[in-house]
Each structure stands twice: as C-alpha cells, then as structure tokens.
Coordinates of C-alpha atoms in Angstrom, one line a residue:
M1 CA 0.0 0.0 0.0
T2 CA 1.4 3.4 -1.0
T3 CA 1.0 6.0 1.7
I4 CA 0.8 9.7 0.7
A5 CA 1.4 12.3 3.3
S6 CA -0.8 15.4 3.2
T7 CA 1.7 18.2 2.6
P8 CA 1.2 21.7 1.2
L9 CA 1.9 22.1 -2.5
H10 CA 5.1 24.1 -3.1
V11 CA 6.2 24.7 -6.6
T12 CA 9.7 26.1 -7.4
P13 CA 9.9 28.3 -10.5
V14 CA 12.1 26.9 -13.2
V15 CA 15.3 28.8 -14.1
G16 CA 16.6 28.2 -17.6
T17 CA 17.4 29.9 -20.9
G18 CA 15.4 27.6 -23.2
L19 CA 16.2 25.0 -25.8
S20 CA 18.2 25.7 -29.0
I21 CA 18.3 23.3 -31.9
D22 CA 20.7 24.6 -34.6
A23 CA 21.1 23.0 -38.0
L24 CA 20.3 19.5 -36.6
T25 CA 20.9 16.8 -39.2
V26 CA 20.5 13.1 -38.5
R27 CA 21.4 10.3 -40.9
I28 CA 20.8 6.6 -39.9
P29 CA 22.4 3.9 -42.1
W30 CA 19.9 1.3 -43.2
R31 CA 20.0 -2.0 -45.1
R32 CA 21.3 -2.4 -48.7
G33 CA 23.5 0.7 -48.4
R34 CA 20.6 3.1 -48.0
T35 CA 20.5 5.9 -45.5
V36 CA 17.6 7.3 -43.7
H37 CA 17.6 11.1 -43.9
A38 CA 15.7 11.4 -40.6
V39 CA 16.3 15.1 -40.0
T40 CA 17.8 17.7 -42.3
D41 CA 19.1 21.1 -41.2
V42 CA 16.4 21.7 -38.5
S43 CA 16.7 24.8 -36.4
I44 CA 14.2 25.7 -33.6
R45 CA 14.5 28.0 -30.6
I46 CA 12.2 27.5 -27.7
E47 CA 12.1 30.3 -25.1
P48 CA 11.5 29.6 -21.4
G49 CA 7.9 29.8 -20.5
T50 CA 6.6 29.0 -24.0
I51 CA 5.3 26.1 -25.9
T52 CA 6.5 25.4 -29.5
A53 CA 4.5 22.7 -31.4
L54 CA 6.4 20.7 -34.0
V55 CA 3.7 19.4 -36.3
G56 CA 3.4 17.3 -39.4
E57 CA 2.3 13.9 -40.6
S58 CA 3.7 10.6 -39.2
G59 CA 7.0 9.6 -40.7
C60 CA 8.4 13.1 -41.3
G61 CA 11.1 13.0 -38.6
K62 CA 9.5 14.8 -35.7
S63 CA 10.2 12.2 -33.1
V64 CA 13.8 11.9 -34.2
V65 CA 14.3 15.5 -33.1
A66 CA 13.1 14.5 -29.6
L67 CA 15.3 11.4 -29.6
A68 CA 18.3 13.5 -30.6
A69 CA 17.7 16.0 -27.8
M70 CA 17.4 13.2 -25.3
G71 CA 20.5 11.4 -26.6
L72 CA 18.5 8.3 -27.5
L73 CA 19.4 7.8 -31.1
P74 CA 21.0 4.5 -32.2
P75 CA 24.8 4.3 -32.0
S76 CA 24.9 4.1 -35.8
A77 CA 23.3 7.5 -36.2
R78 CA 25.4 10.3 -37.7
I79 CA 24.5 13.6 -36.1
G80 CA 25.4 17.1 -37.2
G81 CA 24.5 20.5 -35.8
R82 CA 24.1 21.6 -32.2
I83 CA 21.5 21.2 -29.4
T84 CA 22.0 23.3 -26.3
V85 CA 19.9 24.1 -23.2
G86 CA 20.5 26.6 -20.5
D87 CA 20.3 25.3 -17.0
N88 CA 21.1 27.3 -13.8
G89 CA 23.3 29.8 -15.6
R90 CA 25.3 27.4 -17.8
I91 CA 24.9 26.2 -21.3
V92 CA 24.8 22.4 -21.8
D93 CA 25.7 21.0 -25.3
L94 CA 23.5 18.0 -25.3
L95 CA 25.2 16.3 -28.3
H96 CA 28.7 16.4 -26.7
T97 CA 28.2 15.9 -22.9
A98 CA 28.9 12.8 -20.9
E99 CA 26.8 13.9 -17.9
S100 CA 23.4 12.6 -17.2
F101 CA 20.9 15.3 -18.1
R102 CA 17.7 13.2 -18.7
G103 CA 15.1 13.9 -16.1
R104 CA 17.1 16.8 -14.6
T105 CA 17.8 19.1 -17.5
I106 CA 15.2 17.7 -19.9
G107 CA 12.0 15.8 -18.9
M108 CA 10.4 13.7 -21.6
V109 CA 6.8 12.6 -21.9
P110 CA 6.9 9.6 -24.2
Q111 CA 4.6 8.7 -27.0
S112 CA 3.2 5.5 -25.3
P113 CA 3.7 6.0 -21.6
S114 CA 1.9 2.7 -20.7
T115 CA 4.8 0.9 -22.4
H116 CA 7.5 3.0 -20.8
F117 CA 6.3 2.3 -17.2
T118 CA 7.5 -1.1 -15.8
P119 CA 4.4 -3.4 -15.9
V120 CA 5.4 -5.2 -12.7
H121 CA 5.5 -2.2 -10.3
T122 CA 2.7 0.2 -9.3
V123 CA 2.6 3.7 -10.8
G124 CA 3.1 5.1 -7.3
A125 CA 6.3 3.1 -6.7
Q126 CA 7.7 4.2 -10.1
I127 CA 7.0 7.9 -9.5
A128 CA 8.7 7.5 -6.1
E129 CA 11.7 5.9 -7.8
T130 CA 11.9 8.8 -10.3
I131 CA 11.9 11.2 -7.4
R132 CA 14.9 9.5 -5.8
A133 CA 16.8 9.1 -9.2
V134 CA 16.6 12.8 -10.1
G135 CA 16.9 14.2 -6.6
S136 CA 13.5 15.8 -6.8
P137 CA 12.5 18.3 -4.1
Y138 CA 8.9 17.1 -4.3
S139 CA 7.0 14.3 -2.6
V140 CA 4.8 11.9 -4.6
S141 CA 1.8 13.7 -3.1
E142 CA 3.0 17.1 -4.4
L143 CA 3.7 15.8 -7.9
I144 CA 0.4 14.0 -8.4
R145 CA -1.5 17.1 -7.2
R146 CA 0.3 19.1 -9.8
V147 CA -1.1 16.8 -12.6
D148 CA -4.4 16.1 -10.9
F149 CA -3.7 12.4 -10.6
P150 CA -5.9 10.6 -8.0
A151 CA -4.0 9.3 -5.0
E152 CA -6.1 6.2 -4.9
A153 CA -4.8 5.1 -8.3
L154 CA -1.1 5.1 -7.1
D155 CA -1.4 1.4 -6.1
R156 CA -2.5 0.4 -9.6
Y157 CA -0.3 -1.0 -12.3
P158 CA 0.1 0.9 -15.6
H159 CA -2.2 -1.5 -17.5
E160 CA -5.0 -0.8 -15.0
L161 CA -5.1 2.9 -15.8
S162 CA -6.9 4.7 -18.6
G163 CA -4.9 6.4 -21.3
G164 CA -5.5 9.8 -19.7
M165 CA -4.4 8.7 -16.3
V166 CA -1.2 7.0 -17.3
Q167 CA -0.4 10.1 -19.4
R168 CA -0.8 12.3 -16.3
A169 CA 1.5 9.9 -14.4
A170 CA 4.1 10.2 -17.1
I171 CA 3.9 14.0 -16.9
A172 CA 4.4 13.8 -13.1
A173 CA 7.5 11.8 -13.6
A174 CA 8.8 14.1 -16.4
I175 CA 8.5 17.3 -14.2
A176 CA 9.8 15.7 -11.0
A177 CA 13.0 17.7 -11.1
D178 CA 11.5 20.9 -12.5
P179 CA 13.6 20.5 -15.7
P180 CA 14.2 23.7 -17.7
V181 CA 13.0 21.8 -20.8
V182 CA 10.1 19.5 -21.3
I183 CA 9.6 17.4 -24.5
A184 CA 6.2 15.8 -25.0
D185 CA 6.2 13.4 -28.0
E186 CA 2.6 12.9 -29.2
P187 CA 1.2 13.1 -25.6
T188 CA -2.4 13.2 -26.8
A189 CA -2.3 10.2 -29.2
H190 CA -5.3 8.0 -28.8
L191 CA -6.9 10.3 -26.2
D192 CA -10.4 11.7 -26.4
Q193 CA -11.0 15.5 -26.5
Q194 CA -11.5 15.8 -22.8
H195 CA -8.3 14.0 -21.9
T196 CA -6.4 15.8 -24.7
D197 CA -7.4 19.2 -23.4
T198 CA -6.4 18.1 -19.8
V199 CA -2.9 17.0 -20.9
L200 CA -2.3 20.1 -23.0
A201 CA -3.4 22.2 -20.0
L202 CA -0.8 20.4 -17.9
L203 CA 1.9 21.2 -20.4
R204 CA 0.8 24.9 -20.3
G205 CA 1.3 24.7 -16.6
C206 CA 4.9 23.5 -17.2
A207 CA 5.5 26.6 -19.4
K208 CA 3.9 28.9 -16.8
R209 CA 6.5 27.7 -14.3
G210 CA 9.3 28.6 -16.7
S211 CA 10.0 25.5 -18.7
A212 CA 10.6 25.6 -22.4
V213 CA 8.1 23.0 -23.8
L214 CA 8.5 21.2 -27.2
L215 CA 5.2 19.6 -28.1
I216 CA 5.4 17.1 -30.9
T217 CA 2.0 16.4 -32.4
H218 CA 0.1 15.6 -35.5
D219 CA -3.2 16.9 -33.9
I220 CA -3.4 20.4 -35.4
G221 CA -7.1 20.4 -34.6
A222 CA -6.3 20.4 -30.9
L223 CA -3.9 23.3 -31.4
L224 CA -6.7 25.3 -33.1
R225 CA -9.2 24.4 -30.4
T226 CA -7.0 25.2 -27.4
S227 CA -4.6 27.8 -28.6
I228 CA -2.0 26.0 -26.5
A229 CA 1.0 26.7 -28.6
D230 CA 3.0 30.0 -28.7
R231 CA 4.9 29.0 -31.9
I232 CA 4.5 26.3 -34.5
A233 CA 7.1 24.6 -36.6
V234 CA 5.8 22.5 -39.6
M235 CA 7.9 19.5 -40.7
Y236 CA 7.7 17.5 -43.8
A237 CA 10.2 14.9 -45.2
S238 CA 12.8 15.7 -42.5
R239 CA 12.8 19.5 -43.1
I240 CA 11.1 22.5 -41.6
M241 CA 8.6 23.9 -44.0
E242 CA 7.4 26.8 -42.0
E243 CA 7.8 28.3 -38.5
G244 CA 6.3 31.3 -36.7
P245 CA 3.8 32.5 -34.1
A246 CA 1.0 29.9 -33.7
E247 CA -1.9 32.2 -34.4
H248 CA -0.3 33.6 -37.6
V249 CA 0.7 30.2 -39.0
L250 CA -2.8 28.7 -38.3
E251 CA -4.7 31.7 -39.6
D252 CA -2.4 32.6 -42.6
P253 CA -0.2 29.7 -43.6
W254 CA 2.6 30.7 -46.0
H255 CA 3.6 27.2 -47.2
D256 CA 1.2 25.1 -49.2
Y257 CA 1.9 22.0 -47.0
T258 CA 0.7 23.9 -43.9
A259 CA -2.4 25.1 -45.7
D260 CA -3.1 21.5 -46.9
L261 CA -2.8 20.1 -43.3
L262 CA -5.3 22.7 -42.1
N263 CA -7.7 22.0 -45.0
A264 CA -7.6 18.3 -44.2
L265 CA -9.3 19.0 -40.8
P266 CA -13.0 18.2 -40.5
E267 CA -13.7 21.8 -39.4
R268 CA -11.9 23.1 -42.5
G269 CA -13.8 20.9 -45.0
L270 CA -12.0 17.5 -44.7
H271 CA -9.9 17.8 -47.9
P272 CA -7.3 15.1 -47.6
I273 CA -3.8 15.6 -49.0
P274 CA -3.3 13.2 -51.9
G275 CA -0.7 10.5 -51.6
M276 CA 1.6 9.8 -48.7
P277 CA 4.8 11.3 -47.3
P278 CA 7.9 10.0 -49.0
E279 CA 10.2 7.4 -47.5
L280 CA 13.2 9.2 -45.9
T281 CA 15.8 7.0 -47.5
N282 CA 18.4 8.8 -49.7
L283 CA 16.4 12.0 -50.1
G284 CA 17.9 14.6 -52.4
D285 CA 18.1 18.3 -51.8
D286 CA 15.1 19.1 -54.1
C287 CA 11.6 19.8 -52.8
V288 CA 9.6 16.6 -52.6
Y289 CA 6.2 18.0 -51.7
H290 CA 5.5 18.8 -55.4
L291 CA 5.3 15.0 -56.0
R292 CA 2.0 15.0 -54.0
R293 CA 0.8 18.5 -55.1
P294 CA 2.3 19.3 -58.5
E295 CA 0.5 22.6 -58.6
T296 CA 2.1 23.9 -55.4
Q297 CA 3.8 27.3 -55.7
H298 CA 6.8 25.6 -54.0
L299 CA 7.2 23.3 -57.1
G300 CA 10.4 21.2 -57.2
G301 CA 14.0 22.2 -57.3
P302 CA 16.4 23.1 -54.4
T303 CA 14.8 25.0 -51.6
M304 CA 15.9 27.4 -48.9
L305 CA 14.4 28.9 -45.7
V306 CA 13.6 32.6 -45.9
T307 CA 12.9 34.6 -42.7
R308 CA 10.6 37.6 -42.8
E309 CA 10.2 39.4 -39.4
N310 CA 9.2 36.7 -37.0
R311 CA 8.2 34.0 -39.5
T312 CA 10.2 31.5 -41.7
V313 CA 9.1 29.6 -44.8
R314 CA 10.8 27.2 -47.1
T315 CA 10.7 28.2 -50.8
R316 CA 12.5 27.6 -54.0
R317 CA 16.0 28.9 -54.5
P318 CA 16.1 31.8 -57.0

C-alpha cells in the first residue's frame, strides 16, 4: 500500500534559458546501403515559459528531433548541428556531454507511456523511484497534485489505468526535477478530446512555471481548439517547411503544406492531401512535396528557408 502524506503544494519556479536546436541533421544507415535522412538542417529556438509545437504527418522526422535532444538515437546514427539548453546559468551542449541530463535538464513525456512504465511495479512506486533518481525536491503527493492524478490510483499497475491517467502519471515523472526543458512526444495520441485538453493544460502549466516546452504532435485540430502553442514549426520529409507565431501560422499559412494540413481537418472541409509522405531514404536536396501536389507554388528544385520578421518559410531557391 502506497501512503501519501498530506503536505502543502510548493512549486519552485524553473530557471533556464530555453532549448536551441541549430542545423540539426540526423542520418541513420539502413540496409542495402541506403541511408535514412531522418532530420535535415532543422533549427528551432524554444524560449523559457513558452510552448512550441512541432507538427506534421507521421514519418516526417518529428520524433527523431526529440530522440536526438534526449541522446537516445541508435549508436549508428550520424548527427550534425548543435542542441543546447540553459540550466542554472550554464549552457549544456546535449550532443557532446557525458553527464546525465535526462530527467534533470530535460524531462520527456513519451509517445506511449503505458509501455514505458514497468508493468510489474505500481505507478506510485515508479514515481517515487523517479523522485529518488533525479533528486526531486517534491514528494509523490505534491507531484500528483500538480497533474491532478488521483491518490487512490497510485497502487495500480500501468495497464490498469486509462490512457489519460497514465499520461498524467508520465507528466508527473517528467516534471519531478522541474527541468528547464520538457519534451512531449505525441502526448495526446489515442486520447479523447476531454483528456487531450487536460494533458495540454498540464503542459501549459509547465510553461507557466518557466520550462521551455516542445510539443510534438500531428493533432493540429487540438492546437486550433485550445490555442495552447505559442509558436508552430511545420515539418515534412525531414525538413522544416514553416515556422512562426502559432496564431499567424494557423490563420495565414505561408507554405502550401501547412495550408493542406489545415484544410484536411473536419472543421476546414476535410480535404485530404493526396498520396503519402515519401520514404526518408536517400532523399535529395530538391523539394519533394510537389510530388504530391504538382500545382504547389513551391514546385520542385532546391529549396531554402527565408525569414521575414518573426516567420520563416521554405521556398525555391532563386
């Protein structure tokens, strides 16, 4: 039986300088001499106290960005670029550090939390273990109160919880050390609207305490409904297509791919994008989106990112 002491809820503000991903490129050797171009020249800056949503269809490389930041790519992966995070007045280069930063500097909410929890221990025991591992200043009671997780469910095993409850438990573990960066990889996948809104509100709470939050999602409809994101970066075929303030990108998309994603939503007419995203093996430098939408204004050829004021869009090279 897990016993939870009744203690006041004290929350320490997070101190950090955000997450910077600069020209990140990831290549993963595959069979028959082919190479997966998982991420190509991706740059994203996430300020403390804000949420940046990285959106796009499945298979475009979004989760690989998270794995690179967490140092969880396979040993065979070739990585270029730089990923840094500010923590307590120092800058940590996540690609070239031997220190353990997971859980302390970056907390991660995984895509399928029920499979990341150990099935043979209760959720309460695993949250307590996380607290000890990262040296958290909080008790189990304080953490579950922050994420509105019921105390009576702490003695249950992960498979005995609903999707929404196990996701809240995963967020409690991710924020145990008040990390300056929180990465949530598809945290609302397979959740209904009520649980989706609850999880997104919890991530907003992380940002309000000062964390820089990277939200990886394909659920643009939830972003429209909740206005949870401060900025949005749109990814396709390993590259950033567009990036800018969330309300501007959602209301006035500059790239055809962003517009097509929005038009595919039920509330925007349910116009599906023809075809499928390309395989990421041995991609060239030319634009590949025109293979699905030949009439796009970003038709073919080498592309480049162009920044205008506070927005960036990928377009053809002149």
